[in-house]
Coordinates of C-alpha atoms in Angstrom, one line a residue:
M289 CA -74.7 -33.0 -81.3
R290 CA -75.8 -29.4 -82.2
L291 CA -79.4 -30.6 -82.2
T292 CA -79.0 -32.0 -78.7
K293 CA -77.6 -28.6 -77.4
L294 CA -80.5 -26.8 -79.0
I295 CA -83.1 -29.0 -77.3
Y296 CA -81.4 -28.6 -73.9
S297 CA -81.3 -24.8 -74.3
T298 CA -84.9 -24.6 -75.2
L299 CA -86.0 -26.6 -72.2
L300 CA -83.9 -24.4 -69.9
F301 CA -85.6 -21.2 -71.1
V302 CA -89.0 -22.7 -70.8
T303 CA -88.4 -23.9 -67.3
A304 CA -87.1 -20.5 -66.3
G305 CA -90.2 -18.8 -67.6
S306 CA -92.5 -21.2 -65.8
L307 CA -90.8 -20.5 -62.5
S308 CA -91.2 -16.7 -63.0
A309 CA -94.9 -17.1 -63.7
L310 CA -95.4 -19.0 -60.5
A311 CA -94.0 -16.1 -58.4
Q312 CA -97.5 -14.3 -58.6
D313 CA -101.0 -15.5 -58.7
T314 CA -103.5 -14.0 -61.3
K315 CA -107.2 -13.9 -60.5
T316 CA -110.1 -12.6 -62.7
T317 CA -113.0 -10.7 -61.1
E318 CA -115.9 -9.0 -62.3
K319 CA -116.6 -5.4 -61.2
K320 CA -120.1 -4.4 -61.0
T321 CA -119.6 -1.1 -62.6
E322 CA -121.2 0.7 -65.4
E323 CA -118.3 0.3 -67.8
K324 CA -117.9 -3.5 -67.2
A325 CA -114.2 -3.3 -67.6
V326 CA -112.0 -6.3 -66.9
T327 CA -109.0 -5.7 -64.6
E328 CA -106.2 -7.9 -63.1
E329 CA -105.5 -7.9 -59.3
I330 CA -101.8 -8.5 -58.4
E331 CA -101.0 -9.9 -55.0
V332 CA -97.4 -9.2 -53.8
V333 CA -95.8 -12.0 -52.1
R334 CA -92.7 -10.1 -50.7
P335 CA -92.4 -6.4 -49.7
Y336 CA -91.1 -3.9 -52.2
K337 CA -88.2 -1.7 -51.3
P338 CA -87.4 0.8 -53.8
V339 CA -83.7 2.0 -54.0
L340 CA -82.9 5.4 -55.4
A341 CA -79.4 6.6 -56.5
E342 CA -77.8 9.4 -54.6
A343 CA -78.1 11.9 -57.4
V344 CA -81.9 11.3 -57.6
K345 CA -82.3 12.3 -53.9
L346 CA -81.4 15.9 -54.6
R347 CA -84.5 17.9 -55.4
R348 CA -82.5 20.9 -56.5
S349 CA -78.9 22.2 -56.9
P350 CA -77.6 24.6 -54.2
D351 CA -76.9 28.2 -54.9
L352 CA -73.2 28.6 -54.6
N353 CA -73.3 32.4 -55.1
T354 CA -75.1 33.1 -51.8
V355 CA -72.5 33.6 -48.9
K356 CA -73.7 34.8 -45.5
T357 CA -71.1 36.1 -42.9
Y358 CA -71.6 35.3 -39.3
K359 CA -70.7 38.0 -36.8
A360 CA -70.5 37.0 -33.2
K361 CA -71.4 39.6 -30.6
F362 CA -69.0 40.0 -27.6
N363 CA -69.5 41.9 -24.3
Y364 CA -66.2 42.9 -22.7
S365 CA -64.5 45.9 -20.9
L366 CA -60.9 47.2 -21.0
T367 CA -58.9 47.7 -17.8
D368 CA -56.0 50.3 -17.8
R369 CA -52.8 48.7 -16.3
K370 CA -49.2 49.8 -16.3
L371 CA -46.7 47.3 -17.8
G372 CA -44.0 46.5 -15.4
L373 CA -40.6 45.3 -16.8
N374 CA -38.4 43.3 -14.5
S375 CA -35.3 42.0 -16.2
D376 CA -33.4 41.1 -13.0
I377 CA -32.5 37.4 -12.6
N378 CA -34.3 36.0 -9.6
K379 CA -32.0 34.3 -7.1
L380 CA -32.5 30.6 -6.6
Q381 CA -33.2 29.6 -3.1
A382 CA -30.9 26.7 -2.1
Q383 CA -32.9 23.8 -0.9
Q384 CA -31.6 22.3 2.3
V385 CA -30.7 18.7 1.7
A386 CA -30.8 16.0 4.2
K387 CA -27.5 15.7 6.2
E388 CA -25.4 12.9 4.8
K389 CA -24.6 10.2 7.3
E390 CA -21.0 10.1 8.2
T391 CA -19.1 7.1 7.1
E392 CA -18.3 4.9 10.1
L393 CA -14.5 4.9 10.6
I394 CA -13.0 1.6 11.5
N395 CA -9.4 2.5 12.1
N396 CA -8.8 0.7 15.4
Y397 CA -8.3 -2.9 16.0
L398 CA -7.5 -5.6 18.6
K399 CA -5.7 -8.8 17.5
G400 CA -5.1 -11.9 19.5
G401 CA -3.8 -15.4 18.5
F402 CA -1.9 -18.5 19.7
G403 CA -0.4 -21.6 18.2
I404 CA 2.2 -24.3 18.4
R405 CA 5.6 -23.6 19.9
T406 CA 3.8 -21.8 22.7
T407 CA 3.2 -18.9 20.4
V408 CA 1.2 -16.0 21.8
L409 CA 0.4 -12.9 19.8
G410 CA -1.4 -9.7 20.9
E411 CA -1.8 -6.4 19.1
A412 CA -3.8 -3.2 19.6
Y413 CA -4.0 0.0 17.6
I414 CA -6.0 3.0 18.6
N415 CA -6.3 6.3 16.7
L416 CA -8.4 9.1 18.1
G417 CA -10.8 11.3 16.2
R418 CA -11.6 12.3 12.6
D419 CA -9.7 15.5 12.5
E420 CA -6.9 15.1 9.9
A421 CA -5.1 18.2 11.3
L422 CA -4.9 16.7 14.8
Q423 CA -4.1 13.0 15.2
A424 CA -3.1 11.0 18.2
G425 CA -2.9 7.3 18.8
A426 CA -1.1 4.3 20.4
F427 CA 0.2 0.9 19.4
F428 CA 1.0 -2.1 21.4
K429 CA 2.3 -5.5 20.4
H430 CA 3.4 -8.7 22.3
F431 CA 4.9 -11.7 20.6
G432 CA 6.3 -14.8 22.3
Q433 CA 7.3 -18.3 21.2
K434 CA 9.4 -21.2 22.4
G435 CA 11.5 -23.9 20.7
K436 CA 12.6 -27.4 21.6
L437 CA 16.1 -26.4 22.8
A438 CA 16.8 -25.3 26.4
G439 CA 16.3 -21.6 26.6
Q440 CA 15.2 -21.3 22.9
E441 CA 12.5 -18.8 23.6
V442 CA 11.8 -15.2 23.0
N443 CA 9.2 -12.6 24.1
Q444 CA 9.0 -9.1 22.7
Q445 CA 6.9 -6.1 23.7
Q446 CA 6.5 -2.8 22.0
L447 CA 4.4 0.3 23.0
S448 CA 4.2 3.5 21.0
V449 CA 2.3 6.7 21.6
F450 CA 2.3 9.3 18.8
G451 CA 0.6 12.6 17.8
R452 CA 0.6 15.1 15.0
S453 CA -0.8 18.6 14.7
I454 CA -1.0 20.4 11.3
G455 CA -1.2 24.2 11.7
D456 CA -1.4 27.1 9.3
V457 CA 2.3 27.7 9.4
V458 CA 4.1 24.6 10.8
T459 CA 3.4 20.9 11.4
M460 CA 4.4 19.4 14.7
S461 CA 4.7 15.7 15.5
G462 CA 6.1 13.6 18.2
R463 CA 6.2 10.0 19.6
I464 CA 7.3 8.0 22.6
N465 CA 8.4 4.4 22.0
Y466 CA 9.3 1.6 24.4
Q467 CA 10.6 -1.8 23.3
R468 CA 11.6 -4.8 25.4
N469 CA 13.2 -8.0 24.2
G470 CA 13.5 -11.0 26.5
L471 CA 15.7 -13.9 25.4
F472 CA 18.2 -16.5 26.5
F473 CA 21.8 -17.2 25.4
Y474 CA 20.6 -20.7 24.2
G475 CA 23.6 -21.2 21.8
Y476 CA 23.9 -25.0 21.0
N477 CA 27.0 -26.8 19.6
P478 CA 26.0 -30.3 18.5
E479 CA 29.6 -31.4 18.9
K480 CA 29.7 -30.2 22.5
P481 CA 26.1 -30.3 23.8
E482 CA 27.3 -30.2 27.5
L483 CA 28.8 -26.7 27.2
N484 CA 25.5 -24.7 27.6
L485 CA 23.0 -26.8 29.6
T486 CA 21.6 -23.8 31.6
P487 CA 21.4 -20.8 29.3
E488 CA 21.5 -17.4 30.9
K489 CA 18.7 -14.9 30.4
Q490 CA 19.1 -11.5 28.7
T491 CA 16.7 -8.5 28.7
L492 CA 17.1 -5.5 26.4
N493 CA 15.2 -2.4 27.1
F494 CA 14.9 0.6 24.9
I495 CA 12.9 3.9 25.3
E496 CA 13.0 6.9 23.0
A497 CA 11.3 10.2 22.6
E498 CA 11.2 12.2 19.4
G499 CA 9.7 15.6 18.3
E500 CA 9.7 17.4 14.9
I501 CA 8.7 20.8 13.6
V502 CA 8.4 21.3 9.8
N503 CA 7.0 24.4 8.1
K504 CA 4.2 23.9 5.6
F505 CA 5.0 23.8 1.9
T506 CA 4.2 26.8 -0.3
D507 CA 4.4 27.6 -4.0
D508 CA 6.1 30.9 -3.3
P509 CA 9.3 30.9 -5.4
D510 CA 11.0 32.9 -2.7
A511 CA 9.8 30.7 0.2
L512 CA 12.0 29.8 3.1
S513 CA 11.6 26.3 4.4
Y514 CA 13.0 24.7 7.6
A515 CA 12.7 21.8 9.9
V516 CA 14.0 20.8 13.3
K517 CA 14.0 17.3 14.8
L518 CA 15.1 16.1 18.2
N519 CA 15.6 12.5 19.2
G520 CA 16.8 10.9 22.4
Y521 CA 16.9 7.4 23.7
L522 CA 18.1 5.2 26.7
W523 CA 19.2 1.6 26.2
N524 CA 20.3 -1.0 28.7
D525 CA 20.5 -4.8 29.1
K526 CA 20.0 -7.1 32.2
Y527 CA 23.7 -6.7 33.2
A528 CA 25.8 -3.5 33.3
A529 CA 25.6 -2.3 29.7
K530 CA 23.8 1.0 29.2
E531 CA 23.7 3.7 26.5
N532 CA 22.2 7.1 25.9
S533 CA 22.0 9.3 22.9
V534 CA 20.7 12.7 21.9
I535 CA 20.5 13.6 18.2
L536 CA 19.5 17.1 16.9
N537 CA 18.8 17.5 13.2
G538 CA 17.8 20.5 11.2
Y539 CA 17.9 22.2 7.9
V540 CA 17.0 25.5 6.3
N541 CA 16.4 26.0 2.6
K542 CA 15.9 29.1 0.5
R543 CA 14.2 28.7 -2.9
I544 CA 15.2 31.2 -5.6
S545 CA 13.5 30.4 -9.0
S546 CA 15.1 27.1 -10.1
F547 CA 17.8 27.1 -7.4
N548 CA 17.8 26.1 -3.8
L549 CA 20.4 27.2 -1.3
G550 CA 20.4 25.4 2.0
L551 CA 22.2 24.0 5.0
A552 CA 21.6 20.7 6.8
A553 CA 23.2 20.1 10.2
S554 CA 23.1 17.4 12.9
T555 CA 24.7 16.9 16.2
E556 CA 24.9 13.4 17.9
F557 CA 25.9 13.0 21.5
G558 CA 26.2 9.5 22.9
T559 CA 27.8 7.6 25.7
T560 CA 28.2 3.8 26.0
K561 CA 29.1 2.3 29.4
D562 CA 29.7 -1.2 30.7
A563 CA 31.4 -2.8 33.6
L564 CA 34.9 -2.2 32.1
T565 CA 34.3 0.3 29.3
S566 CA 33.0 3.9 28.8
V567 CA 33.1 5.6 25.5
G568 CA 31.7 8.9 24.3
N569 CA 31.6 9.1 20.5
N570 CA 30.1 12.4 19.4
L571 CA 29.6 13.9 15.9
L572 CA 28.9 17.2 14.4
K573 CA 27.8 17.3 10.7
L574 CA 27.4 20.3 8.4
N575 CA 26.1 19.9 4.9
P576 CA 25.9 23.2 2.8
Y577 CA 24.5 22.6 -0.7
I578 CA 23.1 24.2 -3.8
R579 CA 20.3 22.5 -5.7
L580 CA 19.2 23.0 -9.3
E581 CA 15.8 21.8 -10.5
A582 CA 14.9 22.5 -14.2
N583 CA 13.6 20.6 -17.2
G584 CA 13.6 17.2 -15.5
V585 CA 17.1 17.7 -14.1
K586 CA 17.9 17.8 -10.4
I587 CA 21.4 18.3 -9.2
N588 CA 22.4 18.7 -5.6
A589 CA 26.0 19.7 -5.0
G590 CA 27.6 20.2 -1.6
I591 CA 30.1 19.0 1.0
N592 CA 29.7 17.0 4.1
F593 CA 31.8 18.3 7.0
V594 CA 32.1 15.9 9.9
Q595 CA 33.8 16.6 13.2
E596 CA 34.3 13.8 15.7
F597 CA 34.8 14.8 19.4
G598 CA 34.8 13.0 22.7
A599 CA 36.7 9.7 22.8
F600 CA 37.7 10.4 19.2
S601 CA 38.7 13.7 17.7
K602 CA 39.1 14.3 14.0
S603 CA 37.8 16.5 11.2
R604 CA 36.8 15.2 7.8
I605 CA 35.3 16.7 4.6
F606 CA 33.5 14.5 2.1
P607 CA 31.7 15.2 -1.2
A608 CA 27.9 15.2 -1.3
V609 CA 26.6 15.2 -4.8
T610 CA 23.4 13.7 -6.2
A611 CA 21.9 13.9 -9.6
D612 CA 18.5 12.9 -11.1
L613 CA 17.6 12.9 -14.8
T614 CA 14.1 12.2 -16.0
L615 CA 14.2 10.7 -19.4
I616 CA 10.5 9.7 -19.6
P617 CA 8.3 11.3 -17.0
D618 CA 7.0 8.8 -14.5
Y619 CA 8.5 5.9 -16.5
L620 CA 12.3 6.2 -16.6
Q621 CA 14.6 8.2 -14.4
L622 CA 18.4 8.0 -14.0
F623 CA 20.1 8.8 -10.7
A624 CA 23.6 8.9 -9.3
E625 CA 25.3 9.7 -6.0
V626 CA 28.8 10.4 -4.7
K627 CA 29.2 10.9 -0.9
G628 CA 31.1 10.1 2.2
D629 CA 30.2 10.0 5.9
V630 CA 31.1 8.9 9.4
N631 CA 28.7 6.3 10.9
R632 CA 28.3 6.3 14.7
N633 CA 28.2 2.7 16.0
S634 CA 26.2 1.9 19.1
L635 CA 25.0 -1.0 21.2
K636 CA 21.5 -0.3 20.2
Q637 CA 22.4 -0.7 16.5
F638 CA 24.4 -3.9 17.2
S639 CA 21.8 -5.5 19.4
D640 CA 19.1 -4.9 16.8
E641 CA 21.2 -6.9 14.3
N642 CA 22.5 -9.5 16.8
P643 CA 20.9 -9.7 20.3
F644 CA 23.4 -12.3 21.6
L645 CA 26.1 -9.7 22.4
N646 CA 28.9 -10.2 25.0
A647 CA 29.7 -7.7 27.7
N648 CA 32.2 -4.9 27.3
I649 CA 31.7 -4.4 23.6
D650 CA 34.3 -2.2 21.9
I651 CA 32.7 0.9 20.4
K652 CA 34.2 3.1 17.7
N653 CA 33.0 4.9 14.6
S654 CA 33.2 3.5 11.0
V655 CA 34.1 5.8 8.2
E656 CA 32.5 5.5 4.8
K657 CA 35.3 7.2 2.9
L658 CA 33.8 7.2 -0.6
S659 CA 30.6 5.8 -1.8
F660 CA 29.3 5.8 -5.4
S661 CA 26.0 4.5 -6.6
A662 CA 24.0 4.9 -9.8
G663 CA 20.8 3.3 -11.2
I664 CA 17.4 3.6 -12.8
K665 CA 13.9 3.8 -11.3
G666 CA 10.4 4.6 -12.5
T667 CA 7.1 3.0 -13.3
G668 CA 5.8 0.8 -16.1
G669 CA 2.2 2.0 -15.8
P670 CA -0.3 2.0 -13.0
G671 CA 0.6 -0.5 -10.3
F672 CA 4.1 -1.3 -11.6
G673 CA 7.3 0.2 -10.1
Y674 CA 10.9 -0.7 -10.2
K675 CA 14.3 0.4 -9.0
A676 CA 17.8 -1.0 -9.7
R677 CA 21.2 0.4 -8.7
V678 CA 24.8 -0.6 -8.4
Y679 CA 27.1 0.8 -5.7
H680 CA 30.7 0.7 -4.6
K681 CA 31.8 1.6 -1.1
K682 CA 35.1 2.0 0.7
I683 CA 34.7 1.6 4.4
S684 CA 37.3 2.1 7.1
D685 CA 36.9 0.1 10.4
M686 CA 33.9 -1.8 9.4
A687 CA 32.3 -3.6 12.4
L688 CA 32.0 -7.4 12.3
F689 CA 30.6 -10.1 14.7
V690 CA 32.8 -12.9 16.0
N691 CA 32.1 -15.7 18.6
N692 CA 33.9 -15.1 21.9
F693 CA 36.7 -17.5 22.6
A694 CA 35.8 -18.2 26.3
N695 CA 32.0 -18.4 25.6
P696 CA 31.3 -19.1 22.0
T697 CA 27.5 -18.6 22.6
R698 CA 28.2 -14.8 22.9
F699 CA 29.5 -12.4 20.3
D700 CA 32.1 -9.8 20.3
V701 CA 32.5 -6.9 17.9
I702 CA 35.7 -6.4 16.0
Y703 CA 36.7 -3.9 13.4
D704 CA 38.4 -4.7 10.1
F705 CA 41.3 -2.3 10.4
G706 CA 42.0 -0.6 7.0
N707 CA 39.7 -0.1 4.1
T708 CA 37.1 -2.7 3.2
T709 CA 35.7 -2.6 -0.3
M710 CA 32.1 -3.5 -1.0
T711 CA 30.5 -3.7 -4.4
G712 CA 26.8 -4.4 -4.6
L713 CA 23.7 -4.7 -6.8
E714 CA 20.3 -3.9 -5.5
G715 CA 17.0 -4.4 -7.3
E716 CA 13.4 -3.8 -6.2
I717 CA 10.1 -4.4 -8.0
S718 CA 6.5 -3.8 -7.1
I719 CA 3.4 -5.0 -9.0
Q720 CA -0.1 -4.2 -8.0
V721 CA -2.7 -5.5 -10.5
S722 CA -5.6 -4.3 -8.3
N723 CA -6.5 -4.1 -4.7
S724 CA -6.8 -7.9 -4.8
L725 CA -3.3 -8.7 -6.1
K726 CA 0.0 -7.2 -5.0
W727 CA 3.6 -8.6 -5.2
T728 CA 6.9 -7.1 -4.2
G729 CA 10.4 -8.4 -4.5
K730 CA 13.9 -7.3 -3.5
L731 CA 17.4 -8.6 -4.3
N732 CA 20.7 -7.7 -2.7
F733 CA 24.0 -9.0 -4.0
E734 CA 27.2 -7.8 -2.2
D735 CA 30.8 -8.7 -2.7
Y736 CA 33.2 -7.8 0.1
Q737 CA 37.0 -7.4 -0.1
P738 CA 38.1 -7.2 3.5
A739 CA 41.1 -5.1 4.6
Q740 CA 42.8 -7.4 7.2
E741 CA 40.3 -10.2 7.9
S742 CA 40.1 -13.4 6.0
A743 CA 36.4 -12.7 5.2
S744 CA 33.7 -10.3 6.2
W745 CA 32.2 -12.4 8.9
Y746 CA 28.4 -13.1 8.9
K747 CA 28.0 -11.0 5.7
P748 CA 26.1 -13.1 3.1
Q749 CA 26.6 -12.3 -0.5
M750 CA 23.0 -12.7 -1.6
R751 CA 19.7 -11.9 0.0
I752 CA 16.3 -12.2 -1.6
S753 CA 12.9 -11.3 -0.1
S754 CA 9.4 -11.3 -1.6
D755 CA 5.9 -10.8 -0.4
L756 CA 2.6 -11.7 -2.1
L757 CA -0.9 -10.6 -1.3
F758 CA -3.9 -12.1 -3.0
N759 CA -7.6 -11.4 -2.1
I760 CA -9.7 -14.2 -3.6
T761 CA -13.0 -12.4 -2.6
D762 CA -13.9 -9.5 -0.4
K763 CA -13.9 -11.9 2.5
I764 CA -11.0 -14.3 1.8
G765 CA -7.4 -13.2 1.5
L766 CA -4.1 -15.1 1.1
N767 CA -0.6 -13.9 1.7
A768 CA 2.9 -15.4 1.3
S769 CA 6.5 -14.4 2.0
V770 CA 9.9 -15.9 1.3
A771 CA 13.3 -15.0 2.6
I772 CA 16.4 -16.5 1.0
Q773 CA 19.9 -15.9 2.2
D774 CA 23.2 -17.2 0.9
A775 CA 25.8 -18.9 3.0
S776 CA 28.2 -16.8 5.1
K777 CA 31.4 -17.4 7.0
A778 CA 32.2 -17.3 10.7
K779 CA 35.4 -17.2 12.6
V780 CA 36.1 -19.5 15.6
Y781 CA 39.1 -19.0 17.8
T782 CA 41.2 -22.0 18.8
A783 CA 43.2 -19.8 21.3
A784 CA 42.5 -16.6 23.0
P785 CA 43.2 -13.6 20.7
A786 CA 45.2 -10.5 21.7
S787 CA 43.4 -8.0 24.0
P788 CA 42.9 -5.4 22.8
Y789 CA 42.3 -6.9 19.4
L790 CA 44.5 -5.3 16.7
V791 CA 45.1 -7.5 13.7
P792 CA 43.9 -11.1 13.0
D793 CA 46.1 -14.1 13.7
P794 CA 45.3 -16.8 11.2
S795 CA 47.2 -19.4 13.3
I796 CA 44.5 -19.3 16.0
E797 CA 41.5 -19.0 13.7
T798 CA 39.2 -21.5 12.1
V799 CA 36.8 -20.5 9.3
V800 CA 33.3 -22.1 9.6
S801 CA 30.6 -21.9 7.0
V802 CA 27.1 -21.0 8.0
K803 CA 24.7 -22.5 5.6
G804 CA 22.2 -20.5 3.7
F805 CA 18.5 -21.0 4.0
V806 CA 15.1 -20.6 2.5
D807 CA 12.3 -19.5 4.9
L808 CA 8.8 -19.7 3.3
G809 CA 5.7 -18.5 5.1
V810 CA 2.0 -18.5 4.1
G811 CA -1.1 -17.0 5.7
A812 CA -4.8 -16.6 5.2
S813 CA -7.5 -14.3 6.5
Y814 CA -11.3 -14.5 6.5
K815 CA -13.6 -11.5 7.1
I816 CA -16.5 -12.6 9.2
N817 CA -18.2 -9.2 9.2
N818 CA -17.2 -5.5 9.5
K819 CA -16.1 -6.1 13.0
F820 CA -14.5 -9.5 13.2
S821 CA -12.1 -11.4 11.1
A822 CA -10.0 -14.6 11.5
F823 CA -6.4 -15.2 10.5
A824 CA -3.9 -18.0 10.3
R825 CA -0.1 -18.0 9.7
A826 CA 2.5 -20.7 9.1
N827 CA 6.3 -19.8 9.1
N828 CA 9.2 -21.9 8.0
L829 CA 7.1 -24.4 6.1
F830 CA 10.2 -26.4 5.3
N831 CA 11.0 -26.9 9.0
S832 CA 14.6 -26.2 8.4
S833 CA 16.8 -25.6 11.4
Y834 CA 19.0 -22.9 9.9
S835 CA 21.2 -20.4 11.7
R836 CA 21.7 -16.7 11.1
Y837 CA 24.6 -16.8 13.6
L838 CA 26.7 -19.8 14.5
Y839 CA 25.2 -22.1 17.3
Y840 CA 21.8 -20.3 17.2
P841 CA 19.4 -22.4 15.2
T842 CA 16.0 -20.9 14.6
I843 CA 12.7 -22.3 15.7
G844 CA 11.2 -24.8 13.2
T845 CA 7.8 -24.6 11.6
N846 CA 5.5 -22.3 13.6
I847 CA 1.7 -22.3 13.0
F848 CA -0.6 -19.9 14.8
G849 CA -4.0 -18.1 14.3
G850 CA -6.5 -16.0 16.0
L851 CA -9.2 -13.2 15.7
T852 CA -9.1 -9.5 14.9
Y853 CA -11.7 -7.1 16.2
S854 CA -12.0 -3.8 14.4
F855 CA -13.8 -0.7 15.7

């Protein structure tokens, strides 16, 4: 084995040497010279390129001790100049910006709609100008509808013109208002349908004018504030009833540190006339007070002096005390009130509550001898507010509606002679999550203890109302409302009562229950563009034929819709 490796190694070296010898050719020539020397000529097959190391290229080392300095030659001249010091701050020149385009105000609108039950709706609102210190405008509304019963129709019109001017010292405002209510005495008794086949028509007209002057608020601790308000109206119906009234209110208040000394006063002049009656019930009220405001406590203590003159003449003095205590600012506040007053009754007030009045209504004042209320109010954060209170009142000569004996479709006004006691609970709540969702609700619960009458006629114990607004998008909005009223009691005569009416006679009276009701309404709106929008509304979705007053059922389900134009 070792011999074989030796033989192979020897052959390898011999072969390598042979290949090296073949890289050049060797030729022998003779030179014809004197010395007859023999030389070898080598023929190079490929070019020779010598390669030298970097150190070999240097012929000599540099002299590091030789340092030459280069000096540049400059040609220049010096100029004498005084140095000026200016330490003032230069004023910036304001650059005039482009005038911003005023936002287009869309605070005027026209609305029109129609629907079933011969419903017609028209509204218009106009407000002039951008000046916040000077405003003027007008409002008009027409609404009419018709039910299935004979004469079960109503049409109402309202026109108001108003204005306000805010000056450097005082603010002046005023308005003129006109209202018309056209209706029929359509009262219907299912047990006696033949009694009112041709209902008579009624028209109620009301026009008023009002002006007010109030001085502007100031932070001056010694400021003197005052206000004066004048209101007058004329009222009449289609027949002989008419009424006029002039009311002058005013107050003056002097602020001294945490105290306020003031006097509030009012004078009411009124005359009510009909074919057989004429009553002038006038009032003079004076309310001097002292008010303390400090550390979240507000106490207003005073008296209310009331003088009746005209058809009635009597002087009365009542307490007038209010107190507010803030436990948690903006979140929880306690309040209480003790007061008394004389309330002036009028045909305008009665017809607003019940338009189906008889002729020759008896007019007299009601006296709120003592009223006490207490409760809490506040907020639970942004968009949430609440209020709850309990109250107790003692009222002398409280006005009540009763059906007339000769014509039960018309209502007389009687007075519960003596002291009626009323205890009540009131609650309000408001929730606004955003501009897209808002809900409000109100509850009233009242318990009456009449003085002479068997019951407080047409006074329900419980009333609930609620409104909901929900905007699904910027264009689509929904709204809903509900009104719930408990049952009430009515008095029907079986024989003619004494005239003038003094005390009730149970032997000729029958008590009838007026059922409670639930009235649910829903609506929707769609914003077409910045100018036009569409709306729809449905009232009394349950189509219940309930009655607020005996023999006067309301119109059933009513659906209407229309367009609104804003400009």
